[in-house]
Amino acid sequence: MVSQEARDLLKQLVSEGVSPWLSARGPEEFETSARPPVLGNHFHNALAPPGSSLALLRRTCDLLRPVFEATEGAVGHVSVPVSPLRAHDTHAFRSAARALHRQLARPNLLVRIPATPAGLEALADCLAEGIGVHASLVFSAERYAEVLDAYVDGLERSLASGRSLGDVAMVASFPVGVFDAEIESRLDGLGVDPGHEVRGAAGLAVARAMYRLREQRLSGDWWRVLRANGAPQPRLLWTAGGTDAGALVGWNTALALSVDTLEEAARRANLSGDTLLTREGEAKGALAALERLGIPSARVAAVLETAELTRLQHDWDVMTKSSAAASPGNGRSSAPGTGQP
């Protein structure tokens, strides 16, 4: 169950333009929490973990289908990962995404692909074919710019082929908590005072830079053409963000929370309005301060992309094998979206 305090927090977030996404540490926790009224009434989207069965994924998509249809596809999505084991192989990503799209056959599915160079090509191809996407592991505004380029490329090709752009959504996620933890570790190693202005500011700074970049791109003439043809605005999703739900608040953004994290966030909630819009000056200042300390955010982003890819690959192996061993022969798939029929 979700407490009244947690429900109030979710309502506040939604009123600020922040869409709540249900996340979980593994398939068992996801299966327990991805049920009414938690999903559908309180959380409007879901972030499925590796190892989730096809039956669970279909049920989750179906549970959110009314939300998806009522909002004309603005929310009600289920993000499902494809195998990250061949993270630098565009063909592997594309084949896995197509297989997952075919296996689930749900309009509110988003295929989750790490935003490696190969992943970006696959994302554009998916969008061109009418497959909704979730670009994960976006650790810098520079990489987010490449995600937006892939988004526009895919939509342009989709439009040229006569598809309806309104049927294709794109979300990009920044693991803000992972980024902050890495920065704080490096600051500790340098002996930077706990009260220094850069403490706790890095993840927010990158999020503000991404938000500003998106606003700039969405004011361009070509985006207006795509928008006039029904293209939905790309959404920014903050993941692994800890329990300070009020730190990242902005219109057309999203926040991933488990039920436990939501309850903890509700106990310390301190929402005070938008924290992203027109704050790019503060973002530049914080990132410049880190640079002066010898911690360039671009280098940290590159290190984290490699490290998180390795972790994802390990988790994929562990969770999909565990899922297959626990439920042999009952219709569960050990790895949906691997490209296998």
GROMACS .gro file of C-alpha atoms in nm, residues 139-328:
model
  190
  139PHE     CA    1   2.543   1.111  -1.823
  140SER     CA    2   2.610   1.446  -1.993
  141ALA     CA    3   2.441   1.724  -2.186
  142GLU     CA    4   2.674   1.643  -2.474
  143ARG     CA    5   2.544   1.288  -2.494
  144TYR     CA    6   2.188   1.413  -2.452
  145ALA     CA    7   2.242   1.636  -2.757
  146GLU     CA    8   2.327   1.320  -2.953
  147VAL     CA    9   2.011   1.153  -2.820
  148LEU     CA   10   1.803   1.447  -2.945
  149ASP     CA   11   1.979   1.429  -3.282
  150ALA     CA   12   1.885   1.060  -3.304
  151TYR     CA   13   1.528   1.147  -3.205
  152VAL     CA   14   1.492   1.404  -3.482
  153ASP     CA   15   1.660   1.174  -3.735
  154GLY     CA   16   1.422   0.891  -3.651
  155LEU     CA   17   1.115   1.115  -3.664
  156GLU     CA   18   1.220   1.266  -3.996
  157ARG     CA   19   1.247   0.921  -4.151
  158SER     CA   20   0.920   0.813  -3.991
  159LEU     CA   21   0.744   1.120  -4.131
  160ALA     CA   22   0.892   1.059  -4.476
  161SER     CA   23   0.755   0.704  -4.472
  162GLY     CA   24   0.405   0.825  -4.390
  163ARG     CA   25   0.384   0.705  -4.028
  164SER     CA   26   0.196   0.893  -3.759
  165LEU     CA   27   0.450   1.067  -3.535
  166GLY     CA   28   0.204   1.078  -3.247
  167ASP     CA   29   0.242   0.705  -3.195
  168VAL     CA   30   0.615   0.720  -3.111
  169ALA     CA   31   0.746   0.841  -2.775
  170MET     CA   32   1.101   0.899  -2.654
  171VAL     CA   33   1.235   0.924  -2.300
  172ALA     CA   34   1.597   0.980  -2.200
  173SER     CA   35   1.718   0.905  -1.848
  174PHE     CA   36   2.002   1.048  -1.642
  175PRO     CA   37   2.109   0.835  -1.339
  176VAL     CA   38   2.157   1.145  -1.129
  177GLY     CA   39   2.225   0.958  -0.806
  178VAL     CA   40   2.502   0.753  -0.967
  179PHE     CA   41   2.661   1.068  -1.105
  180ASP     CA   42   2.642   1.249  -0.770
  181ALA     CA   43   2.793   0.953  -0.584
  182GLU     CA   44   3.091   0.943  -0.821
  183ILE     CA   45   3.150   1.317  -0.790
  184GLU     CA   46   3.125   1.306  -0.410
  185SER     CA   47   3.373   1.018  -0.398
  186ARG     CA   48   3.621   1.218  -0.604
  187LEU     CA   49   3.573   1.525  -0.386
  188ASP     CA   50   3.638   1.311  -0.079
  189GLY     CA   51   3.958   1.185  -0.240
  190LEU     CA   52   4.071   1.544  -0.295
  191GLY     CA   53   3.991   1.636   0.063
  192VAL     CA   54   3.737   1.901  -0.039
  193ASP     CA   55   3.556   2.047   0.259
  194PRO     CA   56   3.208   1.896   0.318
  195GLY     CA   57   3.063   2.247   0.318
  196HIS     CA   58   3.212   2.346  -0.017
  197GLU     CA   59   2.968   2.490  -0.271
  198VAL     CA   60   3.025   2.203  -0.516
  199ARG     CA   61   2.906   1.941  -0.267
  200GLY     CA   62   2.577   1.791  -0.379
  201ALA     CA   63   2.554   2.023  -0.678
  202ALA     CA   64   2.690   1.819  -0.969
  203GLY     CA   65   2.391   1.603  -1.059
  204LEU     CA   66   2.153   1.898  -1.040
  205ALA     CA   67   2.390   2.102  -1.260
  206VAL     CA   68   2.397   1.836  -1.533
  207ALA     CA   69   2.018   1.796  -1.513
  208ARG     CA   70   1.976   2.171  -1.556
  209ALA     CA   71   2.211   2.169  -1.855
  210MET     CA   72   2.010   1.887  -2.015
  211TYR     CA   73   1.683   2.065  -1.946
  212ARG     CA   74   1.812   2.389  -2.101
  213LEU     CA   75   1.939   2.202  -2.406
  214ARG     CA   76   1.600   2.042  -2.460
  215GLU     CA   77   1.424   2.378  -2.431
  216GLN     CA   78   1.658   2.527  -2.691
  217ARG     CA   79   1.606   2.240  -2.932
  218LEU     CA   80   1.229   2.252  -2.894
  219SER     CA   81   1.224   2.618  -2.993
  220GLY     CA   82   1.377   2.548  -3.338
  221ASP     CA   83   1.191   2.573  -3.667
  222TRP     CA   84   1.237   2.208  -3.766
  223TRP     CA   85   1.101   2.087  -3.433
  224ARG     CA   86   0.791   2.299  -3.500
  225VAL     CA   87   0.744   2.107  -3.825
  226LEU     CA   88   0.767   1.773  -3.644
  227ARG     CA   89   0.541   1.895  -3.365
  228ALA     CA   90   0.282   2.012  -3.617
  229ASN     CA   91   0.281   1.656  -3.751
  230GLY     CA   92   0.204   1.513  -3.408
  231ALA     CA   93   0.551   1.443  -3.263
  232PRO     CA   94   0.539   1.416  -2.881
  233GLN     CA   95   0.787   1.619  -2.679
  234PRO     CA   96   1.080   1.410  -2.554
  235ARG     CA   97   1.077   1.359  -2.179
  236LEU     CA   98   1.368   1.366  -1.935
  237LEU     CA   99   1.364   1.097  -1.665
  238TRP     CA  100   1.573   1.120  -1.347
  239THR     CA  101   1.671   0.780  -1.206
  240ALA     CA  102   1.863   0.663  -0.898
  241GLY     CA  103   1.801   1.002  -0.747
  242GLY     CA  104   1.783   0.920  -0.377
  243THR     CA  105   1.498   1.040  -0.160
  244ASP     CA  106   1.501   1.417  -0.221
  245ALA     CA  107   1.207   1.426  -0.461
  246GLY     CA  108   1.204   1.806  -0.466
  247ALA     CA  109   1.558   1.846  -0.599
  248LEU     CA  110   1.469   1.792  -0.966
  249VAL     CA  111   1.137   1.948  -1.057
  250GLY     CA  112   1.053   2.077  -1.403
  251TRP     CA  113   0.776   2.059  -1.660
  252ASN     CA  114   0.767   1.749  -1.882
  253THR     CA  115   1.017   1.560  -1.669
  254ALA     CA  116   0.984   1.233  -1.480
  255LEU     CA  117   1.116   1.075  -1.163
  256ALA     CA  118   1.175   0.703  -1.102
  257LEU     CA  119   1.096   0.579  -0.751
  258SER     CA  120   1.042   0.244  -0.588
  259VAL     CA  121   0.757   0.221  -0.338
  260ASP     CA  122   1.006   0.216  -0.049
  261THR     CA  123   1.196   0.515  -0.186
  262LEU     CA  124   0.870   0.701  -0.237
  263GLU     CA  125   0.772   0.649   0.125
  264GLU     CA  126   1.112   0.772   0.243
  265ALA     CA  127   1.086   1.073   0.011
  266ALA     CA  128   0.740   1.155   0.148
  267ARG     CA  129   0.882   1.177   0.500
  268ARG     CA  130   1.132   1.441   0.395
  269ALA     CA  131   0.947   1.603   0.105
  270ASN     CA  132   1.036   1.967   0.046
  271LEU     CA  133   0.890   2.071  -0.287
  272SER     CA  134   0.937   2.439  -0.362
  273GLY     CA  135   0.848   2.466  -0.730
  274ASP     CA  136   1.057   2.442  -1.046
  275THR     CA  137   1.428   2.384  -0.986
  276LEU     CA  138   1.537   2.356  -1.352
  277LEU     CA  139   1.395   2.633  -1.569
  278THR     CA  140   1.621   2.938  -1.629
  279ARG     CA  141   1.888   2.794  -1.397
  280GLU     CA  142   2.154   2.725  -1.660
  281GLY     CA  143   2.380   2.997  -1.517
  282GLU     CA  144   2.401   2.813  -1.186
  283ALA     CA  145   2.463   2.489  -1.372
  284LYS     CA  146   2.755   2.635  -1.566
  285GLY     CA  147   2.902   2.777  -1.246
  286ALA     CA  148   2.886   2.447  -1.061
  287LEU     CA  149   3.042   2.251  -1.347
  288ALA     CA  150   3.313   2.514  -1.391
  289ALA     CA  151   3.394   2.489  -1.018
  290LEU     CA  152   3.435   2.112  -1.054
  291GLU     CA  153   3.662   2.164  -1.354
  292ARG     CA  154   3.884   2.395  -1.148
  293LEU     CA  155   3.914   2.121  -0.888
  294GLY     CA  156   4.033   1.878  -1.154
  295ILE     CA  157   3.700   1.695  -1.197
  296PRO     CA  158   3.575   1.758  -1.552
  297SER     CA  159   3.218   1.637  -1.581
  298ALA     CA  160   3.274   1.502  -1.934
  299ARG     CA  161   3.547   1.267  -1.812
  300VAL     CA  162   3.330   1.150  -1.524
  301ALA     CA  163   3.045   1.085  -1.769
  302ALA     CA  164   3.269   0.867  -1.987
  303VAL     CA  165   3.393   0.665  -1.688
  304LEU     CA  166   3.040   0.614  -1.558
  305GLU     CA  167   2.904   0.505  -1.896
  306THR     CA  168   3.162   0.226  -1.907
  307ALA     CA  169   3.112   0.128  -1.544
  308GLU     CA  170   2.732   0.128  -1.564
  309LEU     CA  171   2.734  -0.071  -1.886
  310THR     CA  172   2.945  -0.334  -1.712
  311ARG     CA  173   2.702  -0.337  -1.419
  312LEU     CA  174   2.403  -0.366  -1.653
  313GLN     CA  175   2.562  -0.656  -1.834
  314HIS     CA  176   2.630  -0.833  -1.506
  315ASP     CA  177   2.276  -0.767  -1.379
  316TRP     CA  178   2.130  -0.890  -1.707
  317ASP     CA  179   2.318  -1.217  -1.680
  318VAL     CA  180   2.227  -1.270  -1.315
  319MET     CA  181   1.860  -1.170  -1.333
  320THR     CA  182   1.771  -1.338  -1.660
  321LYS     CA  183   1.942  -1.664  -1.564
  322SER     CA  184   1.779  -1.657  -1.221
  323SER     CA  185   1.438  -1.592  -1.376
  324ALA     CA  186   1.478  -1.879  -1.620
  325ALA     CA  187   1.592  -2.121  -1.349
  326ALA     CA  188   1.306  -2.029  -1.118
  327SER     CA  189   1.031  -2.081  -1.376
  328PRO     CA  190   1.126  -2.330  -1.646
   0.00000   0.00000   0.00000
